Amino acid sequence: MKQKKKWYDFLWIVSLSYLILGFFNILFAWLGLLCFFIPLIIAIAGGNKAYCNKFCGRGQLFSLIGGRFGLSRKKDIPKWLKSAWFRYGFLIFFFVMFFMMLWNTYLVFAGTKDLNTAVTLLWTFRLPWRWAYHGTLFSDGVAQFAFGFYSVMLTSTVLGLFTMVLCKPRSWCVYCPMGTMTQLICKAKHVTSSRKK
Amino acid sequence: MIKRKAAVSIRECAACGCCMKICPKRAITIHKGIYANVNKDLCVGCGLCAKECPASIITLEVTEQ
Ligand code: SF4
Ligand code: SF4
Ligand code: SF4
C-alpha cells in the first residue's frame, strides 16, 4: 500500500544538516538561499508547487518528527491560522522583516554599522552566536547576511516545531510564507486557464 | 450502494501536497499548484488524507453510486 520512497524523500537530511551547520560556521547560512530560489523558480517556470509537494526537506522533517516519531498532538489547527487574511498577512509580515534584514546587511556592507554576531529568534530574542563566527569573506556584510538569514530559517523552524507539537505535524505548511507565495504565483500564472472552468 | 469519497475545501487549500503523499490509491493530484484534486474514481474513502491534511479541510462525503 505504501508509496515507494524516492531520492527526494530524503531531503529532510539536507534541511537538518543546514540547521546543524549553522551552529558551527554561520557562513553556511548562505546555502539557505537555495530553498528560497528553487521553489520560486519552480513556481515561476513550471507553474506548480512541486517544491512543496516533493522536494521541501523542512516539510518532510516536520512529518517525520511529528508523524513518525509522534511528537504532535495531531489536533486541528485553529480556524484563523488557515484563513486567507492570516496567511497573506503573515507573508507580508515575513517580507517586511526580510527586507529589514537586507537593509541591515546593506548598512554593514556600507560600513555605517558594525557586524552583530547574534541570531535573532522570533524577530525579538537576540541569541549570542559568536561561537559560529570564524571570520568572514570579502566584507563584514557577508557574515551579517548569514546571521540574518539564519535567523529567518531558525525562526521559521521554531514556529513550525511549535505548531507541529500543538496541531498537526505539517501545520507550518498552512501558513508557510514560501508555500503561500508559490501558491500565489501559480494562481497568477493560471488565472486565465482557471477562469475557463 | 453508499460510498464515501474525499472532498477538499478548495478555497482553503494550501496546495502543500500532504494528502497526495499519503493517499494509498494515488487519487490526489495538486491541480496546477493551487489546490488538491481528488479523482473520485480512484478514491476508496479510507480517510487517510483527511487525517493528514494540516489544514483539516478534507471531509468524507457520502456519494451514491
Ligand atoms: S509550505 Fe513551506 S514548509 Fe511546507 S512544503 Fe512548502 S515550502 Fe516546505
Ligand atoms: S480517502 Fe483515501 S483513497 Fe480517498 S483520496 Fe483520501 S487517502 Fe486517497
Ligand atoms: S493536505 Fe490539505 S491543504 Fe494540503 S494540499 Fe491536501 S487538501 Fe490542500
Coordinates of C-alpha atoms and ligand atoms in Angstrom, one line a residue:
Chain A
M1 CA 0.0 0.0 0.0
K2 CA 2.8 2.4 0.8
Q3 CA 4.2 4.5 -1.9
K4 CA 7.8 3.8 -2.8
K5 CA 10.4 6.2 -1.4
K6 CA 12.2 8.3 -4.0
W7 CA 15.5 10.1 -3.6
Y8 CA 13.8 13.3 -2.8
D9 CA 12.0 11.8 0.1
F10 CA 15.3 12.1 2.0
L11 CA 15.8 15.8 1.5
W12 CA 14.9 16.3 5.2
I13 CA 18.5 15.2 5.8
V14 CA 19.7 18.3 3.9
S15 CA 17.4 20.6 5.9
L16 CA 18.6 19.1 9.2
S17 CA 22.2 19.4 8.2
Y18 CA 21.6 23.0 7.3
L19 CA 20.4 23.8 10.7
I20 CA 23.3 22.0 12.3
L21 CA 25.9 23.6 10.1
G22 CA 24.7 27.0 11.3
F23 CA 25.9 26.1 14.8
F24 CA 29.4 25.5 13.5
N25 CA 30.0 28.2 10.9
I26 CA 27.4 30.8 10.2
L27 CA 28.6 31.3 6.7
F28 CA 26.8 28.1 5.7
A29 CA 23.6 30.1 6.2
W30 CA 24.1 31.3 2.6
L31 CA 23.2 27.9 1.3
G32 CA 19.7 28.6 2.6
L33 CA 19.2 30.8 -0.4
L34 CA 18.7 27.6 -2.4
C35 CA 15.4 26.9 -0.6
F36 CA 14.4 30.4 -1.4
F37 CA 15.1 30.4 -5.1
I38 CA 14.4 26.8 -6.0
P39 CA 10.7 27.0 -5.1
L40 CA 10.3 30.3 -6.7
I41 CA 12.0 29.2 -9.9
I42 CA 9.8 26.0 -10.0
A43 CA 6.7 28.1 -9.4
I44 CA 7.5 30.8 -12.0
A45 CA 8.9 28.5 -14.7
G46 CA 6.9 25.3 -14.1
G47 CA 3.7 26.9 -12.7
N48 CA 3.4 24.2 -9.9
K49 CA 4.2 23.5 -6.3
A50 CA 6.5 20.6 -6.9
Y51 CA 8.8 22.0 -4.4
C52 CA 6.3 21.8 -1.6
N53 CA 4.8 18.6 -2.9
K54 CA 8.1 16.7 -3.4
F55 CA 11.3 18.4 -2.5
C56 CA 10.9 20.5 0.6
G57 CA 13.0 19.0 3.3
R58 CA 11.5 21.1 6.0
G59 CA 8.0 19.8 5.4
Q60 CA 9.5 16.3 5.4
L61 CA 11.3 17.0 8.7
F62 CA 8.0 18.0 10.3
S63 CA 6.1 15.0 9.1
L64 CA 9.0 12.8 10.3
I65 CA 9.3 14.3 13.8
G66 CA 5.6 14.9 14.2
G67 CA 4.2 11.9 12.3
R68 CA 6.7 9.1 12.5
F69 CA 8.1 10.0 16.0
G70 CA 4.7 11.1 17.2
L71 CA 5.8 14.4 18.6
S72 CA 2.5 16.0 17.7
R73 CA -1.0 16.2 19.3
K74 CA -2.4 15.8 15.8
K75 CA -5.2 18.3 16.5
D76 CA -6.9 20.6 14.0
I77 CA -5.3 23.9 13.7
P78 CA -7.3 26.9 14.8
K79 CA -9.5 28.4 12.1
W80 CA -7.8 31.8 12.0
L81 CA -4.5 30.1 11.2
K82 CA -5.7 28.9 7.8
S83 CA -7.7 32.0 7.0
A84 CA -6.7 33.9 3.9
W85 CA -6.0 37.1 5.9
F86 CA -3.6 35.4 8.2
R87 CA -1.8 33.5 5.5
Y88 CA -1.3 36.6 3.3
G89 CA -0.8 38.8 6.4
F90 CA 2.0 36.5 7.6
L91 CA 3.5 36.5 4.1
I92 CA 3.6 40.3 4.1
F93 CA 5.0 40.5 7.7
F94 CA 7.7 38.0 6.7
F95 CA 8.6 40.1 3.7
V96 CA 8.8 43.3 5.7
M97 CA 11.1 41.6 8.2
F98 CA 13.1 40.1 5.4
F99 CA 13.7 43.5 3.8
M100 CA 14.7 45.0 7.2
M101 CA 17.2 42.2 7.5
L102 CA 18.5 43.0 4.0
W103 CA 18.7 46.7 4.9
N104 CA 20.7 45.9 8.0
T105 CA 23.0 43.8 5.9
Y106 CA 23.4 46.7 3.5
L107 CA 24.3 49.1 6.4
V108 CA 27.1 46.7 7.4
F109 CA 28.3 46.4 3.9
A110 CA 28.4 50.2 3.6
G111 CA 30.3 50.4 6.9
T112 CA 27.7 52.5 8.7
K113 CA 27.0 49.7 11.1
D114 CA 29.2 47.2 12.9
L115 CA 28.8 43.5 12.5
N116 CA 26.4 42.0 15.0
T117 CA 27.2 38.4 15.7
A118 CA 23.8 37.4 17.1
V119 CA 20.9 35.3 15.8
T120 CA 17.5 36.9 16.3
L121 CA 14.8 34.4 17.2
L122 CA 11.2 35.3 16.5
W123 CA 12.3 38.8 15.5
T124 CA 12.8 39.6 19.1
F125 CA 15.2 37.5 21.1
R126 CA 18.9 38.1 20.4
L127 CA 20.9 34.9 20.9
P128 CA 24.6 35.4 21.1
W129 CA 26.0 33.2 18.3
R130 CA 29.7 34.2 18.4
W131 CA 31.0 30.7 18.5
A132 CA 29.9 30.1 15.0
Y133 CA 31.7 33.1 13.7
H134 CA 35.2 32.4 12.4
G135 CA 35.9 35.4 10.3
T136 CA 34.2 36.4 7.1
L137 CA 34.9 36.7 3.3
F138 CA 35.2 40.0 1.5
S139 CA 33.2 42.1 3.9
D140 CA 31.5 42.0 7.3
G141 CA 28.3 42.3 5.4
V142 CA 28.7 38.7 4.1
A143 CA 28.6 37.5 7.6
Q144 CA 25.8 39.9 8.6
F145 CA 23.6 38.4 5.9
A146 CA 24.5 34.9 7.1
F147 CA 23.4 35.8 10.6
G148 CA 20.2 37.5 9.3
F149 CA 19.3 34.7 7.0
Y150 CA 20.0 32.0 9.6
S151 CA 17.7 33.9 12.0
V152 CA 14.9 33.7 9.4
M153 CA 15.5 30.0 9.0
L154 CA 15.7 29.2 12.7
T155 CA 12.7 31.4 13.5
S156 CA 10.5 29.6 10.9
T157 CA 11.8 26.2 12.1
V158 CA 10.9 27.1 15.7
L159 CA 7.5 28.3 14.8
G160 CA 7.0 25.2 12.7
L161 CA 8.0 22.9 15.5
F162 CA 5.7 24.8 17.8
T163 CA 2.6 24.3 15.7
M164 CA 3.8 20.8 14.9
V165 CA 3.6 19.8 18.5
L166 CA 0.3 21.7 19.2
C167 CA -1.5 20.8 16.0
K168 CA -0.7 18.5 13.1
P169 CA 2.8 17.7 12.0
R170 CA 2.9 19.9 8.9
S171 CA 0.8 22.7 10.3
W172 CA 3.6 25.1 9.3
C173 CA 2.8 24.4 5.7
V174 CA -0.6 26.0 6.0
Y175 CA 1.0 29.4 6.8
C176 CA 4.5 29.0 5.4
P177 CA 5.4 32.2 3.5
M178 CA 7.2 30.2 0.8
G179 CA 4.2 27.9 0.4
T180 CA 1.8 30.9 0.2
M181 CA 4.0 32.7 -2.2
T182 CA 4.5 29.8 -4.6
Q183 CA 0.7 29.1 -4.5
L184 CA 0.1 32.8 -5.3
I185 CA 2.5 32.7 -8.2
C186 CA 0.7 29.6 -9.5
K187 CA -2.7 31.2 -9.1
A188 CA -1.5 34.3 -11.0
K189 CA 0.0 32.1 -13.7
H190 CA -3.2 30.2 -14.2
V191 CA -5.7 33.0 -13.8
T192 CA -6.8 32.7 -17.4
S193 CA -6.9 28.9 -17.6
S194 CA -8.8 28.5 -14.3
R195 CA -11.4 31.1 -15.4
K196 CA -12.5 28.9 -18.2
K197 CA -13.6 26.2 -15.8
Chain B
M1 CA -24.5 1.4 -2.9
I2 CA -23.4 4.2 -0.5
K3 CA -19.8 5.1 -0.7
R4 CA -17.6 7.8 0.9
K5 CA -15.3 9.9 -1.1
A6 CA -12.8 12.6 0.0
A7 CA -13.8 16.1 -0.7
V8 CA -11.4 19.1 -0.5
S9 CA -12.4 22.6 0.5
I10 CA -10.6 24.2 -2.4
R11 CA -10.8 27.7 -1.2
E12 CA -8.8 26.9 2.0
C13 CA -6.3 24.5 0.4
A14 CA -2.7 25.4 0.7
A15 CA -1.6 23.0 -2.0
C16 CA 1.0 21.6 0.3
G17 CA 0.6 18.1 -1.1
C18 CA 0.5 16.2 2.2
C19 CA -2.8 14.5 1.1
M20 CA -1.3 13.5 -2.2
K21 CA 1.7 11.9 -0.5
I22 CA -0.3 9.8 1.9
C23 CA -3.0 8.6 -0.4
P24 CA -2.5 4.8 -1.0
K25 CA -4.5 4.9 -4.2
R26 CA -2.7 7.9 -5.7
A27 CA -6.1 9.5 -6.1
I28 CA -5.0 13.0 -5.4
T29 CA -3.1 15.5 -7.5
I30 CA -2.2 19.1 -6.9
H31 CA -4.0 21.0 -9.6
K32 CA -1.6 23.5 -11.1
G33 CA -0.1 24.2 -7.7
I34 CA -3.4 25.8 -6.5
Y35 CA -5.5 23.1 -4.8
A36 CA -5.8 19.4 -4.2
N37 CA -7.9 17.5 -6.7
V38 CA -9.4 14.1 -5.8
N39 CA -10.1 11.6 -8.5
K40 CA -13.4 10.2 -7.3
D41 CA -12.9 7.1 -9.4
L42 CA -9.7 6.1 -7.6
C43 CA -10.7 7.2 -4.1
V44 CA -11.8 4.4 -1.8
G45 CA -12.7 6.7 1.1
C46 CA -10.1 5.4 3.5
G47 CA -9.8 8.9 5.1
L48 CA -6.0 8.9 5.4
C49 CA -5.8 12.2 3.5
A50 CA -8.4 13.8 5.8
K51 CA -6.3 12.8 8.8
E52 CA -3.0 14.0 7.3
C53 CA -4.2 17.4 5.9
P54 CA -2.5 20.1 8.1
A55 CA -5.4 22.4 7.4
S56 CA -8.0 19.8 8.2
I57 CA -10.1 20.7 5.2
I58 CA -10.8 17.3 3.7
T59 CA -14.1 15.7 4.6
L60 CA -15.5 12.3 3.6
E61 CA -18.8 12.9 1.7
V62 CA -21.3 10.2 1.1
T63 CA -22.0 9.6 -2.6
E64 CA -24.5 7.3 -4.2
Q65 CA -23.1 5.1 -6.9
Ligands
SF4_1 S1 4.6 25.0 2.6 FE1 6.7 25.7 3.2 S2 7.5 24.1 4.6 FE2 5.7 23.3 3.6 S3 6.4 22.1 1.9 FE3 6.0 24.2 1.1 S4 7.9 25.4 1.3 FE4 8.1 23.5 2.6
SF4_2 S1 -9.9 9.0 1.2 FE1 -8.1 7.6 1.0 S2 -8.2 6.9 -1.2 FE2 -9.6 8.7 -1.0 S3 -8.2 10.4 -1.6 FE3 -8.1 10.2 0.7 S4 -6.3 8.9 1.0 FE4 -6.9 8.7 -1.1
SF4_3 S1 -3.2 18.3 2.6 FE1 -4.9 19.8 2.8 S2 -4.0 21.8 2.5 FE2 -2.5 20.3 1.7 S3 -3.0 20.1 -0.4 FE3 -4.1 18.5 0.6 S4 -6.1 19.4 1.0 FE4 -4.8 21.1 0.5

